[in-house]
PDB file of C-alpha atoms in Angstrom:
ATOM      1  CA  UNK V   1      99.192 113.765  97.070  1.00 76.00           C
ATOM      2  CA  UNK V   2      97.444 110.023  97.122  1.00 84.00           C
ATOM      3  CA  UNK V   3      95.538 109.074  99.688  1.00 88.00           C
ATOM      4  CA  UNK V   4      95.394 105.587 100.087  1.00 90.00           C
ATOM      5  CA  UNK V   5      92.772 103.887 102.694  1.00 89.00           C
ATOM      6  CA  UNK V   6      94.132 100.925 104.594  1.00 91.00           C
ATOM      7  CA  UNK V   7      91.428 100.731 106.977  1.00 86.00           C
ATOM      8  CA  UNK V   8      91.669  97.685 109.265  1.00 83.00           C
ATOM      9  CA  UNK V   9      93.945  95.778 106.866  1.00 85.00           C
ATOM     10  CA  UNK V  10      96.728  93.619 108.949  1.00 84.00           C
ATOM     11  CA  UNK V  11      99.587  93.204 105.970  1.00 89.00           C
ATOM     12  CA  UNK V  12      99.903  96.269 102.972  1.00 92.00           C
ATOM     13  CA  UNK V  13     102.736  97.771 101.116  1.00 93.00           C
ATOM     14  CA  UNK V  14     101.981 101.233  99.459  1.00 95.00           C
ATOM     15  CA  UNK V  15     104.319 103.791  97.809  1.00 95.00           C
ATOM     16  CA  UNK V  16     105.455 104.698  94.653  1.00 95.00           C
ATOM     17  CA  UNK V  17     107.636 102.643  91.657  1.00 94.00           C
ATOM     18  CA  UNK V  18     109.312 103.898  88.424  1.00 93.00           C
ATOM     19  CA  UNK V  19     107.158 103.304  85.690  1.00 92.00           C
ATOM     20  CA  UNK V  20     109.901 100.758  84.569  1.00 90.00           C
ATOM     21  CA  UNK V  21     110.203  98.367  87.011  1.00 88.00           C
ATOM     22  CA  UNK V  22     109.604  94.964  86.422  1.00 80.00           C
ATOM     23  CA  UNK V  23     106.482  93.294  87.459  1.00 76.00           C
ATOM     24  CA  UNK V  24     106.859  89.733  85.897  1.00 78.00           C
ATOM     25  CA  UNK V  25     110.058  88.768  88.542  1.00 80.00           C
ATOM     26  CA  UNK V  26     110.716  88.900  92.096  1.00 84.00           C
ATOM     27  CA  UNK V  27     112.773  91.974  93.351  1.00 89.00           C
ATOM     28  CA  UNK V  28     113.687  93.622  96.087  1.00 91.00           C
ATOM     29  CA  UNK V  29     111.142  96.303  96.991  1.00 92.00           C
ATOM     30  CA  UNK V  30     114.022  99.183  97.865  1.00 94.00           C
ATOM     31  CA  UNK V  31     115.222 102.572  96.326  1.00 95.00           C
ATOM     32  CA  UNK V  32     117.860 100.913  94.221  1.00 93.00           C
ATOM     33  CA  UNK V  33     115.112  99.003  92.206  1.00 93.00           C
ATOM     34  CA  UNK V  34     112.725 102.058  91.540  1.00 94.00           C
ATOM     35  CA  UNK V  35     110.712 101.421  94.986  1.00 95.00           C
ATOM     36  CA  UNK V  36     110.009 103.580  97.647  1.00 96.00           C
ATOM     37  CA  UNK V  37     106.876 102.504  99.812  1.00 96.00           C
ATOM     38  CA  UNK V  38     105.917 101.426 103.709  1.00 97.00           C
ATOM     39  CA  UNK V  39     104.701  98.022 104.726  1.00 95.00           C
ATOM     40  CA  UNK V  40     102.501  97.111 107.334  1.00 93.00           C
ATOM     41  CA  UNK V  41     103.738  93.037 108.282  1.00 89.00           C
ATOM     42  CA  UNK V  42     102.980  91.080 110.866  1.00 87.00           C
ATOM     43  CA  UNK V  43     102.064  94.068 113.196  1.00 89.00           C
ATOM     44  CA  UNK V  44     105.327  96.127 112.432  1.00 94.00           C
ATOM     45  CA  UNK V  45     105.502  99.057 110.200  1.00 96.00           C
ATOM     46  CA  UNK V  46     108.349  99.375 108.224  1.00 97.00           C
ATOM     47  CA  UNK V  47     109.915 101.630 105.571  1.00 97.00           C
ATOM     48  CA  UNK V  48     111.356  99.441 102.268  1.00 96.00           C
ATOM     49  CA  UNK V  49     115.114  99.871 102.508  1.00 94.00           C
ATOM     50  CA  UNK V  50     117.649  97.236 102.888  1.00 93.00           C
ATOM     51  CA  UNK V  51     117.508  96.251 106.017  1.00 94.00           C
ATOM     52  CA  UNK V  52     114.129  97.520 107.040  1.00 95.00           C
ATOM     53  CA  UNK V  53     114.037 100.691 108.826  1.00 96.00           C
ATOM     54  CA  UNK V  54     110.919 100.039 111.280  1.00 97.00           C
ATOM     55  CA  UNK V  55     108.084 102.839 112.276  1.00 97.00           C
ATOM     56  CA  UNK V  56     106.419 103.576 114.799  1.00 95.00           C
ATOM     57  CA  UNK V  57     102.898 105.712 114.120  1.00 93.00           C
ATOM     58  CA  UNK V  58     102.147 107.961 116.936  1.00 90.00           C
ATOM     59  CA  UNK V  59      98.527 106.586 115.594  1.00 90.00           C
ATOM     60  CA  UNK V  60      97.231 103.574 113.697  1.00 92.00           C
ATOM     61  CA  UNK V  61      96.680 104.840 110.237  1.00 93.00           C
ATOM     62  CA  UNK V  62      93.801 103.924 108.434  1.00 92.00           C
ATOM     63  CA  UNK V  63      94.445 106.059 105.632  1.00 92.00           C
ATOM     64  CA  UNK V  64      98.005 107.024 104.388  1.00 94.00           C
ATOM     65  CA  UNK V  65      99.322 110.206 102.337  1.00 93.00           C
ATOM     66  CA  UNK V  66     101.533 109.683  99.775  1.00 95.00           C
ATOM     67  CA  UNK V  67     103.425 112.492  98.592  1.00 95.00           C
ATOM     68  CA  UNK V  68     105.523 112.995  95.461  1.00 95.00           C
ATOM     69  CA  UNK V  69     108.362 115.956  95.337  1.00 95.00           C
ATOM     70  CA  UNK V  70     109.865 115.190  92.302  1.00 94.00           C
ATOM     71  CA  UNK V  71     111.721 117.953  91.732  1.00 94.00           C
ATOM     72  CA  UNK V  72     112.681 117.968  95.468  1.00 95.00           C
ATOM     73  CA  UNK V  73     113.527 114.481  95.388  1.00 95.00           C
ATOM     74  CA  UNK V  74     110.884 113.314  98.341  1.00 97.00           C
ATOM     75  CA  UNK V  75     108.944 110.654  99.008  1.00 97.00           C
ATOM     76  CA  UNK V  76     106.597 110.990 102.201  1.00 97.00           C
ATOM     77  CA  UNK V  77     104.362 109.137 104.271  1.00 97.00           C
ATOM     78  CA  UNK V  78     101.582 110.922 106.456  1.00 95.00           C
ATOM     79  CA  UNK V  79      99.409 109.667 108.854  1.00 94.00           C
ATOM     80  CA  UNK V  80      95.687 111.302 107.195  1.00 91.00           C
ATOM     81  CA  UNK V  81      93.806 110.926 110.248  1.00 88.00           C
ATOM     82  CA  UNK V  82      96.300 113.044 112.605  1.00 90.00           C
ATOM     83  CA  UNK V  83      98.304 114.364 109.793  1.00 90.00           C
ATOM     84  CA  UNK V  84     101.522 113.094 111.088  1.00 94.00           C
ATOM     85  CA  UNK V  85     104.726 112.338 109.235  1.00 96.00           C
ATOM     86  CA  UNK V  86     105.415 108.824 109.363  1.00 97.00           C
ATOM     87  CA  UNK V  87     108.404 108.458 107.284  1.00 97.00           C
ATOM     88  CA  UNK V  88     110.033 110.107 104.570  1.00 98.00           C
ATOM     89  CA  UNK V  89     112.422 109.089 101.702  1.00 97.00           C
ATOM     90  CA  UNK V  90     114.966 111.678 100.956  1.00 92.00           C
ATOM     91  CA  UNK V  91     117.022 112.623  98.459  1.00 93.00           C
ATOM     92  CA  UNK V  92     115.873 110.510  96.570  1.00 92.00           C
ATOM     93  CA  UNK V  93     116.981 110.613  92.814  1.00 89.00           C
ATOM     94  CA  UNK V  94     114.022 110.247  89.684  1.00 90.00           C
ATOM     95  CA  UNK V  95     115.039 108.969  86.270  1.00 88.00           C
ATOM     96  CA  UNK V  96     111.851 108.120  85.154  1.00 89.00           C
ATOM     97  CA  UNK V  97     107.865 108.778  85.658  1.00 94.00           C
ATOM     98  CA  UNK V  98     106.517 107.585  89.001  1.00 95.00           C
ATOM     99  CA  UNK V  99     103.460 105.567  89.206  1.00 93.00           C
ATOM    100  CA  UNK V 100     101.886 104.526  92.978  1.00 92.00           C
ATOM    101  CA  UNK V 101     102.577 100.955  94.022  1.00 90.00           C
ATOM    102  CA  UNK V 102     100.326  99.368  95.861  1.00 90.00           C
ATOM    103  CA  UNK V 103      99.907  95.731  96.904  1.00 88.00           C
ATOM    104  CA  UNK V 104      96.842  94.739  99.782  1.00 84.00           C
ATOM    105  CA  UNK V 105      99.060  91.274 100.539  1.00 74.00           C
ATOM    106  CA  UNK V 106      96.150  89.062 101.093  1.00 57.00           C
ATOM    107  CA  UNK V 107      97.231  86.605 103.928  1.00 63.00           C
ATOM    108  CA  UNK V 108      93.758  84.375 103.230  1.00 59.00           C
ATOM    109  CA  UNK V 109      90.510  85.248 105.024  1.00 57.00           C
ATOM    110  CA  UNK V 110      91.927  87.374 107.516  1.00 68.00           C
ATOM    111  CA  UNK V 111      92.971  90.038 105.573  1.00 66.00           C
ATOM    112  CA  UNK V 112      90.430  90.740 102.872  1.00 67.00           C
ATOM    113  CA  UNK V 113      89.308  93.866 101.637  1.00 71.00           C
ATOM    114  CA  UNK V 114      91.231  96.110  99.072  1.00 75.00           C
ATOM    115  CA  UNK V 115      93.359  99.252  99.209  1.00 84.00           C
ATOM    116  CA  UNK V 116      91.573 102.248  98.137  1.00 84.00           C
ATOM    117  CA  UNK V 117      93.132 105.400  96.500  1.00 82.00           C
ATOM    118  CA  UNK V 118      90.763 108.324  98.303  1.00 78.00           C
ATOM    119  CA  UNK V 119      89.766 111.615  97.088  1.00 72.00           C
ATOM    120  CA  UNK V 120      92.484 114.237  98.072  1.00 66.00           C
ATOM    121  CA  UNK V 121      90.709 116.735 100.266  1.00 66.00           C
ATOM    122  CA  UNK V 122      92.716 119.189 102.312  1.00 61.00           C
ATOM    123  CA  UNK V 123      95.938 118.396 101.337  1.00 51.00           C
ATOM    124  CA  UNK V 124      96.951 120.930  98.569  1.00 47.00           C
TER     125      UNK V 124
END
């Protein structure tokens, strides 16, 4: 489990990434290339798939659960707060070691402040 706090952030993307993928280019952000995450743009959650597969949170999060099956083959998304499922990835199929992915999208001065990976408390 990773908690992750997103707090009043406007634009996010958080999951996880094979260890492998590359980081100097520009790629799609989808299963295919080694990512499975959510995204928080221009008020619309979505899950990273091609196309998009948008969310709707029963509640805002402020802090997201990421959780990593490997052996199951699962990727999943709670709401912290209200412990709510807010998507899930599945099967999924891992090659390689997974590493979270995280990326606070600053958009300027109006959407400062970082992501923070939280203490897991509760969630074993």
């Amino acid at each position: 489990a990773l908690p992750i706090l997103v707090g009043e952030k406007h634009s996010w993307i958080v999951g996880v990434c094979n260890e492998c993928v590359p980081r100097k280019t520009r790629t799609d952000l989808i299963p295919e290339n080694g990512y499975w995450g959510i995204t928080l743009y221009q008020n619309t959650y979505s899950a990273l798939n091609n196309p998009l597969i948008t969310l709707i949170p029963k509640v805002t999060p402020r802090s997201l659960g990421v959780f990593l099956d490997y052996e199951a083959g699962r990727v999943t998304f709670y709401n912290v707060e209200d412990r709510t499922q807010i998507y899930a990835y599945l099967p999924c199929i891992f090659t390689r070691t997974m590493r979270p992915f995280l990326c606070p999208d600053r958009d300027g001065a109006k959407n400062t402040g970082a992501l923070r990976i939280r203490p897991v408390t509760g969630w074993e």
